[in-house]
Coordinates of C-alpha atoms in Angstrom, one line a residue:
X1 CA -44.6 -100.3 180.6
X2 CA -43.4 -97.0 182.1
X3 CA -40.7 -94.6 181.3
X4 CA -37.8 -93.6 183.5
X5 CA -38.9 -90.1 184.6
X6 CA -35.8 -87.9 184.4
X7 CA -36.8 -85.2 186.9
X8 CA -37.7 -85.6 190.5
X9 CA -41.2 -85.6 191.5
X10 CA -42.0 -83.5 194.7
X11 CA -44.0 -86.0 196.9
X12 CA -46.3 -84.4 199.4
X13 CA -47.1 -86.8 202.3
X14 CA -50.5 -86.3 203.8
X15 CA -51.6 -87.7 207.2
X16 CA -54.7 -90.1 206.9
X17 CA -57.6 -88.6 208.4
X18 CA -59.2 -89.9 211.6
X19 CA -62.1 -92.3 210.9
X20 CA -64.8 -89.7 211.5
X21 CA -65.2 -88.1 208.1
X22 CA -68.4 -87.3 206.5
X23 CA -69.0 -89.4 203.2
X24 CA -70.4 -86.6 201.1
X25 CA -69.8 -83.2 202.6
X26 CA -68.7 -81.6 205.9
X27 CA -68.4 -78.1 207.4
X28 CA -65.9 -77.4 210.1
X29 CA -66.2 -74.7 212.7
X30 CA -64.1 -73.6 215.6
X31 CA -64.2 -71.3 218.5
X32 CA -62.9 -67.9 218.4
X33 CA -59.2 -68.4 218.3
X34 CA -56.9 -67.6 221.4
X35 CA -54.2 -65.0 221.1
X36 CA -51.6 -67.8 220.9
X37 CA -53.7 -69.5 218.1
X38 CA -53.9 -66.2 216.1
X39 CA -50.2 -65.7 216.3
X40 CA -49.5 -69.2 215.0
X41 CA -52.2 -69.1 212.3
X42 CA -50.7 -65.9 211.1
X43 CA -47.2 -67.5 211.0
X44 CA -48.7 -70.5 209.1
X45 CA -50.3 -68.4 206.5
X46 CA -47.1 -66.6 205.9
X47 CA -45.0 -69.8 205.6
X48 CA -47.3 -72.2 204.2
X49 CA -46.6 -71.8 200.4
X50 CA -42.8 -72.4 200.8
X51 CA -42.7 -75.1 203.4
X52 CA -45.4 -77.8 203.5
X53 CA -43.8 -79.7 206.2
X54 CA -43.4 -76.6 208.3
X55 CA -47.0 -75.9 207.6
X56 CA -48.1 -79.2 208.9
X57 CA -46.2 -78.9 212.1
X58 CA -47.4 -75.4 212.8
X59 CA -51.0 -76.5 211.9
X60 CA -50.8 -79.3 214.5
X61 CA -49.3 -76.9 217.2
X62 CA -52.0 -74.4 216.6
X63 CA -54.8 -76.9 217.0
X64 CA -53.4 -79.2 219.7
X65 CA -51.3 -76.7 221.6
X66 CA -54.2 -74.2 222.1
X67 CA -56.6 -77.0 223.3
X68 CA -59.1 -75.8 220.6
X69 CA -61.3 -78.4 218.9
X70 CA -63.4 -78.5 215.8
X71 CA -67.0 -78.6 216.5
X72 CA -69.3 -81.0 214.5
X73 CA -72.0 -79.0 212.4
X74 CA -75.5 -80.4 211.8
X75 CA -74.8 -83.6 213.8
X76 CA -72.0 -84.4 211.3
X77 CA -68.7 -85.5 212.8
X78 CA -65.6 -84.2 211.1
X79 CA -61.9 -84.8 211.4
X80 CA -58.6 -83.0 211.6
X81 CA -57.2 -85.1 208.8
X82 CA -58.7 -82.9 206.0
X83 CA -57.6 -79.7 207.5
X84 CA -54.0 -81.1 208.0
X85 CA -54.0 -82.3 204.4
X86 CA -55.1 -78.8 203.1
X87 CA -52.6 -77.2 205.4
X88 CA -49.7 -79.3 204.0
X89 CA -50.6 -77.6 200.5
X90 CA -50.2 -74.1 202.0
X91 CA -53.9 -73.4 202.7
X92 CA -55.3 -72.8 206.1
X93 CA -59.0 -73.4 206.8
X94 CA -60.3 -70.0 208.2
X95 CA -63.9 -71.0 208.9
X96 CA -65.4 -73.8 207.2
X97 CA -64.7 -76.4 204.4
X98 CA -67.2 -78.2 202.1
X99 CA -65.7 -81.5 201.1
X100 CA -66.8 -83.7 198.1
X101 CA -70.3 -82.2 197.6
X102 CA -72.5 -83.8 195.4
X103 CA -74.0 -81.9 192.4
X104 CA -77.3 -81.3 194.3
X105 CA -75.5 -79.9 197.3
X106 CA -73.4 -77.7 195.0
X107 CA -76.5 -76.2 193.6
X108 CA -77.8 -75.3 197.0
X109 CA -74.6 -73.5 197.7
X110 CA -75.3 -71.1 194.8
X111 CA -73.4 -72.9 192.1
X112 CA -74.0 -71.7 188.6
X113 CA -73.0 -73.5 185.4
X114 CA -70.2 -71.3 183.9
X115 CA -70.1 -70.3 180.3
X116 CA -67.6 -72.4 178.5
X117 CA -64.4 -70.6 177.5
X118 CA -61.6 -71.4 175.1
X119 CA -58.2 -69.9 174.4
X120 CA -57.3 -69.5 178.2
X121 CA -53.6 -68.8 178.4
X122 CA -51.7 -71.7 179.8
X123 CA -48.1 -71.2 181.3
X124 CA -46.2 -74.3 182.1
X125 CA -43.0 -74.6 184.4
X126 CA -40.8 -77.3 183.5
X127 CA -39.2 -78.9 180.4
X128 CA -42.3 -79.4 178.2
X129 CA -42.8 -80.1 174.5
X130 CA -45.4 -78.1 172.7
X131 CA -44.3 -74.4 172.5
X132 CA -46.2 -73.3 175.6
X133 CA -44.9 -70.1 177.4
X134 CA -42.7 -71.0 180.2
X135 CA -42.5 -69.4 183.6
X136 CA -39.8 -69.3 186.2
X137 CA -39.7 -71.0 189.5
X138 CA -39.7 -67.5 191.2
X139 CA -42.9 -66.5 189.3
X140 CA -44.7 -69.5 190.0
X141 CA -43.7 -69.3 193.7
X142 CA -45.0 -65.6 193.9
X143 CA -48.3 -66.6 192.2
X144 CA -48.7 -69.7 194.4
X145 CA -48.1 -67.5 197.6
X146 CA -50.8 -65.0 196.4
X147 CA -53.2 -67.8 195.8
X148 CA -52.6 -69.7 199.0
X149 CA -52.8 -66.6 201.0
X150 CA -56.1 -65.7 199.3
X151 CA -57.6 -69.2 199.9
X152 CA -56.6 -69.1 203.6
X153 CA -58.3 -65.7 204.2
X154 CA -61.8 -66.6 202.9
X155 CA -64.6 -68.0 205.1
X156 CA -65.7 -70.9 202.8
X157 CA -63.4 -73.4 201.0
X158 CA -64.5 -76.1 198.6
X159 CA -62.5 -79.2 198.4
X160 CA -63.1 -82.0 195.8
X161 CA -61.2 -85.2 195.0
X162 CA -61.1 -87.0 191.8
X163 CA -58.7 -88.9 189.5
X164 CA -57.2 -88.9 186.0
X165 CA -57.6 -92.4 184.5
X166 CA -59.9 -95.3 185.6
X167 CA -57.5 -97.8 187.0
X168 CA -57.1 -97.7 190.7
X169 CA -53.5 -99.2 190.2
X170 CA -52.6 -96.7 187.4
X171 CA -54.3 -93.4 187.7
X172 CA -53.3 -89.9 189.1
X173 CA -55.3 -88.7 192.2
X174 CA -56.3 -85.0 192.1
X175 CA -57.2 -82.6 194.9
X176 CA -59.1 -79.4 194.1
X177 CA -59.1 -76.4 196.6
X178 CA -61.4 -73.7 195.4
X179 CA -63.0 -70.5 196.4
X180 CA -65.8 -71.1 194.0
X181 CA -68.4 -73.9 194.0
X182 CA -69.1 -73.4 190.3
X183 CA -65.4 -74.3 189.5
X184 CA -65.9 -77.6 191.7
X185 CA -69.0 -78.3 189.4
X186 CA -66.8 -77.7 186.2
X187 CA -64.0 -79.8 187.4
X188 CA -66.2 -82.7 188.6
X189 CA -67.3 -82.9 185.0
X190 CA -63.7 -83.8 184.0
X191 CA -62.2 -85.8 186.9
X192 CA -63.1 -89.4 187.6
X193 CA -64.8 -90.0 190.8
X194 CA -62.9 -91.8 193.5
X195 CA -63.9 -93.1 197.0
X196 CA -63.6 -90.7 200.0
X197 CA -60.1 -90.7 201.6
X198 CA -58.5 -92.5 198.7
X199 CA -56.3 -89.5 198.1
X200 CA -55.0 -89.5 201.6
X201 CA -53.2 -92.8 200.8
X202 CA -51.8 -91.6 197.6
X203 CA -48.0 -90.9 197.4
X204 CA -48.0 -88.0 194.9
X205 CA -51.4 -86.5 194.3
X206 CA -51.9 -83.5 191.9
X207 CA -53.2 -80.2 193.4
X208 CA -55.4 -77.7 191.7
X209 CA -55.7 -74.3 193.3
X210 CA -58.7 -72.3 192.1
X211 CA -58.7 -68.5 192.9
X212 CA -61.6 -67.1 190.8
X213 CA -61.4 -63.6 192.3
X214 CA -57.7 -62.6 192.0
X215 CA -57.1 -62.4 188.3
X216 CA -56.2 -58.9 188.4
X217 CA -53.3 -59.6 190.6
X218 CA -51.8 -62.1 188.2
X219 CA -49.9 -59.3 186.5
X220 CA -47.6 -58.8 189.6
X221 CA -46.5 -62.3 189.3
X222 CA -46.4 -63.2 185.6
X223 CA -45.6 -59.8 184.2
X224 CA -47.4 -57.2 182.3
X225 CA -47.5 -59.0 179.0
X226 CA -49.8 -61.7 180.3
X227 CA -53.2 -61.9 178.7
X228 CA -55.7 -62.6 181.5
X229 CA -59.0 -60.9 180.4
X230 CA -60.9 -64.0 181.5
X231 CA -58.3 -65.8 183.6
X232 CA -54.9 -67.6 183.3
X233 CA -53.7 -71.1 184.1
X234 CA -50.3 -71.9 185.4
X235 CA -48.9 -75.5 185.7
X236 CA -45.7 -76.6 187.5
X237 CA -44.8 -80.3 186.3
X238 CA -42.3 -80.8 189.2
X239 CA -44.7 -79.6 192.0
X240 CA -47.6 -81.6 190.5
X241 CA -49.6 -78.4 190.7
X242 CA -51.9 -76.3 188.7
X243 CA -53.3 -72.7 189.5
X244 CA -56.4 -71.5 187.9
X245 CA -57.2 -67.7 188.3
X246 CA -60.2 -65.8 187.2
X247 CA -62.5 -68.1 185.0
X248 CA -59.9 -70.4 183.8
X249 CA -61.7 -73.3 185.4
X250 CA -64.4 -72.9 182.5
X251 CA -62.0 -73.8 179.7
X252 CA -62.2 -77.7 179.5
X253 CA -60.0 -78.1 176.6
X254 CA -57.1 -76.2 178.4
X255 CA -57.7 -78.0 181.6
X256 CA -57.4 -81.4 179.9
X257 CA -54.2 -80.5 178.2
X258 CA -52.8 -79.2 181.5
X259 CA -53.9 -82.1 183.6
X260 CA -52.6 -84.7 180.9
X261 CA -49.1 -83.1 181.2
X262 CA -49.2 -83.1 185.1
X263 CA -50.5 -86.7 185.2
X264 CA -48.0 -88.1 182.7
X265 CA -45.1 -88.6 185.0
X266 CA -47.3 -90.0 187.7
X267 CA -48.9 -92.5 185.4
X268 CA -45.5 -93.5 184.0
X269 CA -44.0 -94.0 187.4
X270 CA -46.8 -96.3 188.2
X271 CA -46.2 -98.6 185.2
X272 CA -48.5 -97.0 182.8
X273 CA -47.9 -95.9 179.2
X274 CA -49.8 -92.5 178.6
X275 CA -50.2 -91.8 174.9
X276 CA -52.1 -89.1 172.9
X277 CA -54.6 -91.5 171.3
X278 CA -58.1 -92.8 171.6
X279 CA -59.7 -96.1 172.3
X280 CA -62.2 -97.4 169.8
X281 CA -64.7 -100.4 170.4
X282 CA -65.1 -102.3 167.2
X283 CA -65.8 -105.9 166.4
X284 CA -65.9 -106.8 170.0
X285 CA -62.4 -105.8 170.6
X286 CA -60.4 -102.7 171.6
X287 CA -58.5 -100.6 169.1
X288 CA -55.8 -98.1 170.0
X289 CA -56.2 -95.2 167.4
X290 CA -53.6 -92.5 166.6
X291 CA -55.0 -89.9 164.3
X292 CA -55.0 -86.2 163.5
X293 CA -57.6 -84.3 165.7
X294 CA -59.3 -83.1 162.5
X295 CA -59.9 -86.5 161.3
X296 CA -61.6 -87.5 164.5
X297 CA -63.7 -84.3 164.7
X298 CA -64.9 -84.8 161.0
X299 CA -66.0 -88.4 161.2
X300 CA -69.2 -88.8 163.5
X301 CA -69.1 -92.5 162.7
X302 CA -65.7 -92.8 164.5
X303 CA -66.8 -90.7 167.3
X304 CA -69.8 -93.0 167.9
X305 CA -67.6 -95.9 168.6
X306 CA -64.9 -94.1 170.7
X307 CA -64.8 -94.8 174.4
X308 CA -64.0 -91.1 174.9
X309 CA -63.9 -88.3 172.4
X310 CA -61.0 -86.7 174.3
X311 CA -57.6 -87.7 173.4
X312 CA -55.7 -89.5 176.1
X313 CA -55.1 -93.3 176.9
X314 CA -53.0 -95.0 179.4
X315 CA -52.1 -98.7 178.9
X316 CA -50.8 -100.8 181.8
X317 CA -49.7 -104.3 181.9
X318 CA -52.9 -105.9 181.6
X319 CA -55.6 -103.1 181.0
X320 CA -56.2 -99.8 179.3
X321 CA -58.3 -96.9 180.1
X322 CA -58.9 -93.3 178.9
X323 CA -57.8 -90.3 180.9
X324 CA -61.1 -88.3 180.5
X325 CA -64.2 -90.5 179.9
X326 CA -67.0 -88.4 178.2
X327 CA -69.7 -91.0 177.7
X328 CA -69.9 -92.3 181.1
X329 CA -68.8 -91.1 184.5
X330 CA -68.5 -94.6 185.9
X331 CA -65.0 -96.1 186.0
X332 CA -64.3 -98.0 182.8
X333 CA -61.4 -100.5 182.4
X334 CA -60.7 -102.4 179.2
X335 CA -58.4 -105.1 177.9
X336 CA -55.2 -104.2 176.3
X337 CA -55.8 -103.2 172.7
X338 CA -56.0 -106.0 170.3
X339 CA -55.1 -103.8 167.4
X340 CA -53.3 -100.5 166.8
X341 CA -54.1 -98.3 164.0
X342 CA -52.1 -95.3 162.9
X343 CA -53.9 -92.8 160.6
X344 CA -51.9 -90.4 158.4
X345 CA -53.1 -87.9 155.8
X346 CA -51.4 -88.0 152.4
X347 CA -53.3 -86.4 149.4
X348 CA -50.5 -87.7 146.9
X349 CA -51.7 -91.3 147.4
X350 CA -48.0 -92.2 148.0
X351 CA -49.4 -94.0 151.2
X352 CA -51.7 -97.0 150.4
X353 CA -55.2 -96.9 151.8
X354 CA -54.3 -99.6 154.4
X355 CA -51.1 -101.5 155.1
X356 CA -49.6 -103.6 157.9
X357 CA -46.6 -102.2 159.8
X358 CA -43.8 -103.8 161.9
X359 CA -43.4 -102.3 165.4
X360 CA -40.5 -100.2 164.1
X361 CA -42.5 -98.8 161.2
X362 CA -45.5 -98.1 163.5
X363 CA -43.2 -96.2 165.9
X364 CA -41.6 -94.3 163.0
X365 CA -45.1 -93.2 161.5
X366 CA -46.3 -92.4 165.0
X367 CA -43.2 -90.3 165.7
X368 CA -43.7 -88.4 162.5
X369 CA -47.5 -87.7 162.9
X370 CA -47.8 -86.9 159.2
X371 CA -50.7 -84.7 158.3
X372 CA -50.6 -84.0 154.5
X373 CA -47.4 -82.0 154.5
X374 CA -47.1 -81.2 158.1
X375 CA -45.5 -83.2 160.9
X376 CA -47.1 -83.2 164.4
X377 CA -44.7 -85.4 166.4
X378 CA -46.5 -88.1 168.4
X379 CA -49.9 -86.6 167.2
X380 CA -49.8 -84.3 170.2
X381 CA -50.2 -80.5 170.1
X382 CA -50.7 -80.2 174.0
X383 CA -47.9 -79.7 176.4
X384 CA -46.0 -82.9 177.3
X385 CA -43.1 -83.5 179.8
X386 CA -42.0 -86.5 177.6
X387 CA -39.4 -86.5 174.9
X388 CA -41.3 -87.5 171.8
X389 CA -38.6 -89.9 170.7
X390 CA -38.7 -91.6 174.2
X391 CA -42.5 -92.0 173.9
X392 CA -42.2 -93.5 170.3
X393 CA -39.6 -95.8 171.7
X394 CA -41.7 -96.9 174.5
X395 CA -44.6 -97.5 172.1
X396 CA -42.2 -99.6 169.9
X397 CA -41.1 -101.8 172.8
X398 CA -44.8 -102.2 173.9
X399 CA -45.8 -103.4 170.5
X400 CA -42.8 -105.7 170.0
X401 CA -43.3 -107.3 173.4
X402 CA -47.0 -108.0 173.0
X403 CA -46.8 -108.7 169.2
X404 CA -49.7 -106.3 168.7
X405 CA -50.9 -106.2 165.1
X406 CA -50.4 -102.6 163.8
X407 CA -51.7 -100.9 160.6
X408 CA -51.3 -97.6 158.7
X409 CA -54.4 -96.0 157.1
X410 CA -54.3 -93.1 154.7
X411 CA -57.2 -90.8 155.6
X412 CA -57.2 -89.4 152.1
X413 CA -58.1 -90.9 148.8
X414 CA -57.4 -89.0 145.4
X415 CA -56.7 -85.9 147.4
X416 CA -60.0 -85.9 149.3
X417 CA -60.5 -86.9 152.9
X418 CA -62.5 -90.1 153.2
X419 CA -65.6 -90.0 155.3
X420 CA -66.4 -91.8 158.5
X421 CA -68.0 -94.8 156.9
X422 CA -65.0 -95.6 154.7
X423 CA -62.6 -94.9 157.5
X424 CA -64.6 -97.5 159.6
X425 CA -64.5 -100.1 156.8
X426 CA -60.6 -99.7 156.6
X427 CA -60.4 -100.2 160.3
X428 CA -62.5 -103.2 160.2
X429 CA -60.5 -104.4 157.1
X430 CA -57.3 -104.1 159.2
X431 CA -58.8 -106.1 162.2
X432 CA -59.6 -108.8 159.8
X433 CA -56.1 -109.0 158.5
X434 CA -57.7 -109.8 155.0
X435 CA -56.1 -106.9 153.2
X436 CA -55.3 -106.7 149.5
X437 CA -51.6 -106.9 148.5
X438 CA -50.4 -103.3 148.5
X439 CA -46.9 -103.9 147.5
X440 CA -45.9 -102.2 144.3
X441 CA -42.7 -100.8 142.8
X442 CA -41.6 -97.6 144.5
X443 CA -42.4 -94.5 142.2
X444 CA -41.5 -91.0 142.5
X445 CA -44.3 -90.0 144.9
X446 CA -43.2 -92.7 147.4
X447 CA -39.6 -91.6 147.1
X448 CA -40.4 -88.0 147.7
X449 CA -42.6 -88.8 150.7
X450 CA -39.8 -90.9 152.1
X451 CA -37.4 -88.1 151.8
X452 CA -39.8 -85.7 153.5
X453 CA -40.0 -88.2 156.4
X454 CA -36.3 -88.7 156.5
X455 CA -35.4 -85.1 156.4
X456 CA -37.9 -84.2 159.2
X457 CA -37.0 -87.1 161.5
X458 CA -33.3 -86.8 160.9
X459 CA -33.2 -83.1 161.5
X460 CA -35.1 -83.3 164.6
X461 CA -34.0 -86.5 166.3
X462 CA -30.7 -87.2 164.4
X463 CA -28.4 -90.0 165.6
X464 CA -30.7 -91.0 168.4
X465 CA -33.1 -92.7 166.2
X466 CA -33.2 -96.4 166.8
X467 CA -32.1 -98.7 163.9
X468 CA -35.6 -100.4 163.9
X469 CA -37.4 -97.2 163.0
X470 CA -38.1 -97.1 159.3
X471 CA -40.7 -96.0 156.7

């Protein structure tokens, strides 16, 4: 089930490459350009960032009108298709391009494993939830122009294709254009592998531009107040684009947050329901788990049975998959979750240890994201282009349509957080549907907690809350 995406998505049409494409890597060379070719290439570099269609036309004229041809290198035949597709994204291949290199080939190119970073600034253009600093369209366009001009001026480009999500029918294809093989190595560990040329048939692929050597120029585009000691990342939801400057490619947590936000509208348009949760394999069935990140990190027993330790799940009509698989790089598809578990933390014991929820109650607790006095709507601290109430309503409709059993678990008992073993026992108890009767007269603690929920939900979402949503 998908959402109605409220904003237009810019679709970049790429011309399918000719049949002659190297399966793992390719280098393209050309003869010294003629005067006419130099003129047209210069014009292309100046206009590429602002007009992809014009870029493609100029690129075709440059290579066909000047009678120049790409020469195969090391007996490997190459195609114009890749170069055209890159030109459509504003980048001209100056000398050679390395395409879909394997890790062993990347190492031969001088790749080094970059030190992992954290806390890299992420700026997001578009109406996103999460409190991330916004940038204007003019700022993004200025930075994009700087980056594409830089990538068009270097002798070696590295291009890598991948995907977010494991389902071929419901994933988001990604193309990385980089000046640094180390960035390709880092991003290859995050993205799902896809067949060669798969991205050329995709209607709206995401694009990641990596410019590791121009971080000092970011101030000119984003302003003097920007922190960019190690790098900066800038995402544009409408353009389906992410720019990584400096060493930003080494911050995997930030990258996954940014890519989740960029992929969400694409996955939704293709019939998926992207949610900030985890898939858990328990009792020979799949459980969709919503929980505070701190609870997941503190329970090794839970992490052992998670399909991926990274948050992010997409549910389609018949299947489910994770956005970023961490335990296996092979594509993994699962059946739709047989059970949904919402984990909240309440040290007052107003919430029972485990209780069954109706779809409306499940959506209400999911929307609140209660964490012992704090509310994290939809359990998501990352940027998201989706309205939280719309996401909760989509989850409600999904649960109601499929009649999926849903349960609420309190991660605290007598004021202390329960350990991973006890949490697993509660999940297994919920799956068995053999729970003790938790109904009891409402006391002051329950009434007080209901009041906190009501005050937060009503104050934030007001009259738009569906009638079925209840404590």
